[in-house]
Short mmCIF file of C-alpha atoms in Angstrom, two decimals:
data_model
loop_
_atom_site.label_atom_id
_atom_site.label_comp_id
_atom_site.label_asym_id
_atom_site.label_seq_id
_atom_site.Cartn_x
_atom_site.Cartn_y
_atom_site.Cartn_z
CA MET R 1 99.45 99.00 102.99
CA LYS R 2 96.83 101.12 104.78
CA ARG R 3 97.01 98.82 107.79
CA TRP R 4 100.75 99.37 108.20
CA GLN R 5 100.31 103.12 107.77
CA PHE R 6 97.71 103.11 110.54
CA ILE R 7 99.98 101.09 112.86
CA GLY R 8 102.87 103.47 112.08
CA ARG R 9 100.75 106.49 113.01
CA ILE R 10 99.69 104.85 116.30
CA LEU R 11 103.33 104.14 117.17
CA MET R 12 104.29 107.74 116.35
CA VAL R 13 101.53 109.06 118.66
CA ILE R 14 102.60 106.73 121.48
CA THR R 15 106.26 107.69 121.05
CA PHE R 16 105.41 111.41 121.06
CA PHE R 17 103.27 110.97 124.19
CA LEU R 18 106.05 109.10 126.05
CA ILE R 19 108.67 111.70 125.10
CA ALA R 20 106.37 114.57 126.08
CA THR R 21 105.51 112.87 129.39
CA THR R 22 109.21 112.33 130.19
CA VAL R 23 110.12 115.94 129.38
CA PHE R 24 107.17 117.38 131.31
CA SER R 25 107.89 115.09 134.30
CA PHE R 26 111.48 116.30 134.33
CA LEU R 27 110.36 119.96 134.15
CA SER R 28 107.64 119.46 136.76
CA PHE R 29 110.05 117.82 139.19
CA HIS R 30 112.61 120.62 138.97
CA VAL R 31 110.01 123.42 139.04
CA THR R 32 108.27 121.98 142.11
CA SER R 33 111.67 121.46 143.79
CA PHE R 34 112.51 125.10 143.10
CA LEU R 35 109.18 126.17 144.64
CA TYR R 36 109.77 124.01 147.73
CA ASP R 37 113.19 125.64 148.20
CA TRP R 38 111.69 129.10 147.75
CA ILE R 39 108.85 128.46 150.20
CA GLY R 40 111.06 126.55 152.59
CA LYS R 41 108.64 123.64 153.02
CA TYR R 42 108.82 120.14 151.53
CA PRO R 43 105.68 117.98 151.32
CA GLN R 44 106.24 114.34 152.10
CA GLY R 45 105.34 111.08 150.28
CA TYR R 46 102.00 111.15 148.50
CA TRP R 47 101.63 114.95 148.35
CA GLN R 48 105.01 115.46 146.71
CA GLN R 49 104.15 112.94 143.98
CA LEU R 50 100.68 114.48 143.53
CA PHE R 51 102.10 117.98 143.03
CA THR R 52 104.57 116.58 140.46
CA VAL R 53 101.72 114.93 138.52
CA ILE R 54 99.69 118.18 138.65
CA GLY R 55 102.75 119.98 137.27
CA VAL R 56 102.91 117.51 134.35
CA ILE R 57 99.21 118.11 133.60
CA LEU R 58 99.72 121.90 133.72
CA PHE R 59 102.61 121.64 131.25
CA PHE R 60 100.42 119.60 128.88
CA TRP R 61 97.62 122.16 129.21
CA CYS R 62 99.94 125.14 128.62
CA THR R 63 101.44 123.47 125.56
CA ALA R 64 97.94 122.82 124.12
CA VAL R 65 96.87 126.45 124.72
CA ILE R 66 100.04 127.84 123.06
CA THR R 67 99.60 125.49 120.10
CA PHE R 68 95.97 126.54 119.75
CA LEU R 69 96.73 130.27 119.95
CA PHE R 70 99.49 130.15 117.36
CA GLY R 71 97.93 127.50 115.13
CA SER R 72 94.27 128.49 115.27
CA LYS R 73 94.64 131.43 112.89
CA LYS R 74 96.05 129.19 110.14
CA GLN R 75 93.47 126.51 110.86
CA ARG R 76 90.63 129.03 110.74
CA LEU R 77 91.93 130.22 107.38
CA TYR R 78 91.88 126.63 106.10
CA TRP R 79 88.42 125.88 107.45
CA ASP R 80 86.89 129.14 106.22
CA SER R 81 88.29 128.54 102.73
CA ILE R 82 87.13 124.92 102.69
CA VAL R 83 83.62 125.78 103.91
CA GLY R 84 83.40 128.60 101.34
CA ALA R 85 84.45 126.24 98.54
CA LEU R 86 81.87 123.63 99.59
CA ARG R 87 79.13 126.28 99.71
CA GLN R 88 80.13 127.44 96.22
CA MET R 89 79.91 123.88 94.89
CA ALA R 90 76.55 123.40 96.63
CA THR R 91 75.13 126.21 94.47
CA GLY R 92 76.26 124.43 91.29
CA ASP R 93 79.41 126.51 90.69
CA PHE R 94 82.31 124.08 90.34
CA ASN R 95 84.96 126.63 89.32
CA VAL R 96 86.70 126.07 92.64
CA LYS R 97 90.42 125.79 93.27
CA LEU R 98 91.90 126.06 96.76
CA ASP R 99 95.40 127.55 96.56
CA LEU R 100 96.15 127.03 100.25
CA LYS R 101 99.67 125.83 100.89
CA ALA R 102 99.59 122.67 102.94
CA ASN R 103 101.57 119.48 103.26
CA GLU R 104 99.85 116.86 101.11
CA ARG R 105 100.77 114.21 103.67
CA ASP R 106 98.76 115.72 106.53
CA GLN R 107 94.97 115.80 106.93
CA PHE R 108 94.54 119.38 105.69
CA GLY R 109 96.67 118.77 102.60
CA GLN R 110 94.74 115.62 101.71
CA LEU R 111 91.41 117.38 102.31
CA ILE R 112 92.35 120.36 100.10
CA SER R 113 93.62 118.09 97.33
CA GLY R 114 90.44 116.01 97.53
CA ILE R 115 88.20 119.08 97.27
CA ASN R 116 90.12 120.37 94.23
CA ASN R 117 89.84 116.99 92.51
CA MET R 118 86.15 116.73 93.39
CA ALA R 119 85.48 120.18 91.92
CA VAL R 120 87.17 119.21 88.65
CA GLU R 121 85.23 115.93 88.37
CA LEU R 122 81.90 117.56 89.22
CA GLY R 123 82.60 120.33 86.71
CA GLU R 124 83.19 117.74 83.97
CA MET R 125 80.00 115.88 84.91
CA GLU R 126 77.99 119.12 84.87
CA LYS R 127 79.40 119.99 81.45
CA MET R 128 78.46 116.53 80.13
CA ARG R 129 74.96 116.88 81.66
CA GLN R 130 74.38 120.23 79.98
CA GLU R 131 75.63 118.93 76.62
CA PHE R 132 73.42 115.85 76.99
CA ILE R 133 70.31 117.94 77.72
CA SER R 134 71.14 120.27 74.82
CA ASN R 135 71.60 117.36 72.41
CA VAL R 136 68.42 115.60 73.56
CA SER R 137 66.43 118.81 73.17
CA HIS R 138 67.87 119.38 69.68
CA GLU R 139 67.29 115.83 68.49
CA ILE R 140 63.70 115.76 69.76
CA GLN R 141 62.86 119.28 68.61
CA SER R 142 63.92 118.65 65.01
CA PRO R 143 61.37 115.89 64.18
CA LEU R 144 58.67 117.63 66.24
CA THR R 145 59.13 120.78 64.17
CA SER R 146 58.78 118.81 60.94
CA ILE R 147 55.71 116.95 62.16
CA ASN R 148 54.07 120.18 63.32
CA GLY R 149 54.86 122.01 60.07
CA PHE R 150 53.61 119.32 57.71
CA ALA R 151 50.54 118.65 59.87
CA LYS R 152 49.57 122.32 59.50
CA ALA R 153 50.20 122.12 55.76
CA LEU R 154 47.75 119.19 55.49
CA LYS R 155 44.92 121.53 56.58
CA ASN R 156 45.03 123.07 53.11
CA ILE R 157 41.92 121.67 51.42
CA ASP R 158 43.21 122.52 47.94
CA MET R 159 46.28 120.25 48.28
CA THR R 160 46.68 117.50 45.67
CA ASP R 161 46.56 113.86 46.74
CA GLU R 162 50.16 113.37 45.61
CA LYS R 163 51.45 116.18 47.82
CA ARG R 164 49.26 115.05 50.71
CA ILE R 165 50.74 111.54 50.55
CA HIS R 166 54.23 113.06 50.36
CA TYR R 167 53.62 115.12 53.53
CA LEU R 168 52.10 112.13 55.35
CA THR R 169 55.17 110.06 54.42
CA ILE R 170 57.45 112.71 55.93
CA ILE R 171 55.34 112.83 59.11
CA GLU R 172 55.52 109.03 59.36
CA MET R 173 59.30 109.08 58.85
CA GLU R 174 59.84 111.81 61.48
CA SER R 175 57.55 109.99 63.93
CA SER R 176 59.61 106.83 63.49
CA ARG R 177 62.79 108.85 64.01
CA LEU R 178 61.38 110.36 67.22
CA SER R 179 60.37 106.91 68.45
CA LYS R 180 63.85 105.56 67.71
CA ILE R 181 65.50 108.40 69.67
CA SER R 182 63.25 107.69 72.65
CA ASP R 183 63.87 103.94 72.43
CA ASN R 184 67.65 104.37 72.24
CA LEU R 185 67.67 106.79 75.17
CA LEU R 186 65.73 104.31 77.31
CA LYS R 187 68.02 101.49 76.17
CA LEU R 188 71.18 103.44 77.00
CA THR R 189 69.78 104.49 80.39
CA SER R 190 68.88 100.89 81.16
CA LEU R 191 72.35 99.65 80.18
CA GLU R 192 73.94 102.17 82.56
CA SER R 193 71.62 101.28 85.44
CA GLN R 194 72.21 98.66 88.11
CA HIS R 195 69.21 96.55 87.12
CA HIS R 196 69.64 95.77 83.42
CA PRO R 197 69.30 92.00 82.77
CA PHE R 198 72.66 90.43 81.97
CA GLU R 199 72.67 86.73 81.06
CA PRO R 200 75.97 85.50 79.57
CA LYS R 201 76.05 82.04 78.02
CA SER R 202 78.15 80.06 75.55
CA TYR R 203 77.18 80.33 71.87
CA ARG R 204 78.70 80.36 68.36
CA LEU R 205 79.74 83.90 67.46
CA ASP R 206 80.22 83.12 63.74
CA LYS R 207 76.64 81.84 63.46
CA GLN R 208 75.34 84.97 65.15
CA LEU R 209 77.19 87.22 62.64
CA ARG R 210 75.79 85.23 59.70
CA ASN R 211 72.25 85.60 61.06
CA VAL R 212 72.76 89.37 61.47
CA VAL R 213 73.96 89.66 57.87
CA LEU R 214 70.88 87.73 56.67
CA ALA R 215 68.59 89.93 58.78
CA CYS R 216 70.06 93.05 57.11
CA GLU R 217 69.89 91.53 53.61
CA PRO R 218 67.13 93.85 52.29
CA SER R 219 69.20 96.92 53.23
CA TRP R 220 72.48 95.88 51.57
CA LEU R 221 70.77 94.30 48.56
CA SER R 222 68.86 97.55 47.86
CA LYS R 223 72.25 99.33 47.55
CA ASN R 224 73.84 96.45 45.61
CA ILE R 225 76.53 96.12 48.31
CA GLU R 226 78.86 93.12 48.16
CA MET R 227 79.29 91.28 51.47
CA ASP R 228 82.78 89.76 51.84
CA ILE R 229 82.46 87.40 54.81
CA ARG R 230 85.22 85.26 56.35
CA LEU R 231 84.28 83.90 59.75
CA ASP R 232 86.30 81.43 61.78
CA GLY R 233 84.31 79.14 64.05
CA VAL R 234 84.48 80.86 67.45
CA THR R 235 82.55 80.08 70.64
CA LEU R 236 81.94 83.06 72.90
CA VAL R 237 80.61 83.41 76.44
CA ALA R 238 78.47 86.57 76.47
CA ASP R 239 74.91 87.89 76.60
CA GLU R 240 73.71 86.83 73.15
CA ASP R 241 70.87 89.36 72.91
CA LEU R 242 73.07 92.31 73.89
CA MET R 243 75.84 91.29 71.49
CA ASN R 244 73.25 90.94 68.73
CA GLN R 245 72.51 94.66 69.21
CA VAL R 246 76.22 95.40 68.80
CA TRP R 247 76.52 93.64 65.44
CA MET R 248 73.20 95.01 64.17
CA ASN R 249 74.23 98.59 65.00
CA LEU R 250 77.71 98.23 63.48
CA LEU R 251 76.49 96.53 60.30
CA ASN R 252 73.60 98.96 59.75
CA ASN R 253 76.04 101.82 60.29
CA SER R 254 78.34 100.42 57.58
CA ILE R 255 75.45 99.86 55.17
CA LYS R 256 74.22 103.40 55.76
CA PHE R 257 77.53 105.04 54.80
CA THR R 258 78.64 102.63 52.08
CA PRO R 259 77.94 103.89 48.55
CA ILE R 260 75.84 101.95 46.03
CA GLY R 261 77.90 99.06 44.66
CA GLY R 262 80.35 99.23 47.57
CA THR R 263 81.79 96.41 49.67
CA ILE R 264 81.61 95.48 53.34
CA HIS R 265 84.19 93.10 54.78
CA ILE R 266 83.33 91.06 57.90
CA ARG R 267 86.02 89.02 59.64
CA ILE R 268 86.20 86.88 62.80
CA SER R 269 89.47 85.43 64.05
CA GLN R 270 90.67 83.94 67.31
CA GLN R 271 93.88 85.12 68.98
CA ASN R 272 94.91 83.55 72.30
CA GLU R 273 91.85 83.93 74.58
CA THR R 274 90.13 86.64 72.56
CA ALA R 275 87.89 86.91 69.50
CA ILE R 276 88.68 89.71 67.04
CA ILE R 277 85.73 90.96 64.99
CA SER R 278 86.29 93.41 62.13
CA ILE R 279 83.55 95.18 60.14
CA LYS R 280 85.02 97.33 57.37
CA ASP R 281 83.37 99.31 54.59
CA ASN R 282 84.61 101.46 51.70
CA GLY R 283 82.26 104.31 52.55
CA ILE R 284 82.69 108.02 53.25
CA GLY R 285 85.13 107.57 56.14
CA MET R 286 85.83 109.98 59.02
CA THR R 287 88.37 112.61 59.95
CA GLU R 288 90.84 111.96 62.79
CA GLU R 289 88.94 114.43 64.97
CA ASP R 290 85.63 112.64 64.37
CA GLN R 291 87.21 109.31 65.30
CA LYS R 292 88.01 110.67 68.77
CA HIS R 293 84.33 111.37 69.48
CA VAL R 294 82.55 108.68 67.48
CA PHE R 295 81.39 106.73 70.59
CA GLU R 296 80.03 109.81 72.38
CA ARG R 297 76.29 110.28 72.79
CA PHE R 298 74.58 112.14 69.96
CA PHE R 299 77.85 112.62 68.07
CA LYS R 300 77.40 112.85 64.30
CA SER R 301 80.15 113.43 61.78
CA ASP R 302 77.49 115.20 59.72
CA LYS R 303 77.57 118.60 61.45
CA SER R 304 74.41 119.70 59.65
CA ARG R 305 72.49 117.10 61.69
CA THR R 306 70.08 116.41 58.87
CA ALA R 307 67.93 113.32 58.73
CA VAL R 308 69.17 112.25 55.29
CA ASN R 309 71.10 109.31 56.73
CA GLY R 310 68.78 108.83 59.70
CA GLY R 311 70.09 107.81 63.09
CA SER R 312 70.12 109.55 66.45
CA GLY R 313 73.82 109.47 67.23
CA LEU R 314 73.21 106.96 70.06
CA GLY R 315 73.86 103.65 68.29
CA LEU R 316 77.63 103.61 68.76
CA SER R 317 77.28 104.77 72.39
CA ILE R 318 75.10 101.72 73.01
CA VAL R 319 77.65 99.52 71.23
CA LYS R 320 80.49 100.87 73.40
CA ARG R 321 78.54 100.37 76.61
CA ILE R 322 77.64 96.75 75.80
CA VAL R 323 81.22 95.87 74.80
CA ASP R 324 82.53 97.48 78.01
CA MET R 325 80.04 95.47 80.07
CA HIS R 326 81.59 92.30 78.63
CA GLY R 327 85.15 93.38 79.40
CA GLY R 328 85.94 93.87 75.71
CA SER R 329 87.15 96.83 73.68
CA ILE R 330 86.18 98.52 70.43
CA THR R 331 88.21 100.90 68.26
CA VAL R 332 87.74 102.63 64.93
CA ARG R 333 90.14 103.12 62.01
CA SER R 334 89.11 105.35 59.17
CA GLU R 335 90.35 107.34 56.20
CA LEU R 336 88.24 110.21 54.98
CA GLY R 337 86.61 109.31 51.66
CA LYS R 338 88.05 105.78 51.64
CA SER R 339 87.01 103.41 54.42
CA THR R 340 85.95 102.86 58.02
CA GLU R 341 86.73 99.79 60.11
CA PHE R 342 85.36 98.94 63.56
CA ILE R 343 87.48 96.38 65.43
CA THR R 344 85.93 94.66 68.45
CA ILE R 345 88.01 92.47 70.76
CA MET R 346 86.05 90.17 73.07
CA PRO R 347 87.33 87.75 75.73
CA LEU R 348 86.25 84.20 74.89
CA THR R 349 85.61 83.06 78.45
CA GLN R 350 84.18 85.08 81.31
CA ARG R 351 83.65 84.57 85.02
CA LEU R 352 79.91 84.93 85.48
CA ALA R 353 80.23 86.10 89.08
CA GLU R 354 82.53 88.89 87.92
CA PHE R 355 79.86 89.93 85.39
CA SER R 356 77.22 90.17 88.09
CA ASN R 357 79.43 92.33 90.28
CA GLU R 358 80.29 94.65 87.41
CA VAL R 359 76.70 95.21 86.38
CA CYS R 360 75.59 95.88 89.95
CA LYS R 361 78.23 98.56 90.58
#
C-alpha cells in the first residue's frame, strides 16, 4: 500500500512539473515575442531559444518567491508551534495539544497529529512511572518502618522473653516480605526485558497442575480447604518453569482468600487448539471495579494495604506477563463475598521462532 502511495506521489510531481513547464514555456514565448516587437530586433536560432528557456526559469523563480512570501508566514507559525511543543515535552511537561488547523493528508497535518498522539502516550507513561515509584516506595517503606520500630523496642533490657520472641518474629516476617517484594520486582523487570530466558517445550499440563497442588498441600491443609480437581490430559507447548510460576501464584492467591473449610475448584479442558484452565474459590470475591485493575502492579483490593494477607500486589502482574508472552489470555470473574475464578486460555501448539521474536522485541 505504501509503495503505491509513493508511486502515486511521484507521478503527481511529474505531472505538475510538465504542466508548469508547458504553461511557463507558453508565457515565456509570448513575453519574449512581445519584447522583440517592442525593441524591434529579433535574435536568430540559438539565442532566441536561449532567451525563451531563461524566461521559463524566471517564471519558475518568480512563482517560488511568491509562494514563499505568502506561505512562509503560515509555515513559520506551524514550525514555531511545533518547536515550542517539542521543547515543552523535553522538560517533562506532556500537557501539549497543537490546535493548528492543517490537512491531515499533508506533511504538516501528519506531523501535528503525530506530536499530539506522542504527547498523550508519553503523558500516560509518565503517569504510570510516577504511580509505580510511589507504590514501590510505599511497599518498601512499610516493612522497613516495622523492622526499625521493633528493632528499637528490642533495646529495652526489661522486656520479657515472650515479648522479645514476638518482636523478633515480626521482624523476620517483615524481612521476608521485603525480600519477596524485591524478588518479584526483579522477576517482573526481567520478564519485560529483551534477555529473559524463554525455552518452550512439550509437556503434560495436567501433571504440572497436580504437582503444584501437591506442593501447596501444607497451605490448603492448614485451612482445611477441599480441593476439587478435574483435569483432562492435555499436552502443552510452553516454558514449563514460567508456567509453573503462573499456577503457583494463582493457587496461592486462591488459598490466601479462601476461608477455613472452603473449596477450590481446578479444571483443565481442551477446546479446539486451546487449553482452558480454571481456578475457582469460594472466598471473599472482588468488586467489579477491582476486577478491572487486578492485573496492575501493586494493586490490592484491600485498600488498607496491611500485611495480614501478605503479598506485594505483583503476583498477578507476573502471571499476566507470562501468559501474554505465550500468546494466551487470562480473565477474572468474581462476585463480592461469594467467589473468584481465574480463567486462563493457552494455545496448545506454538511456533518457537515466533516466541523468540516476541521476546526480543
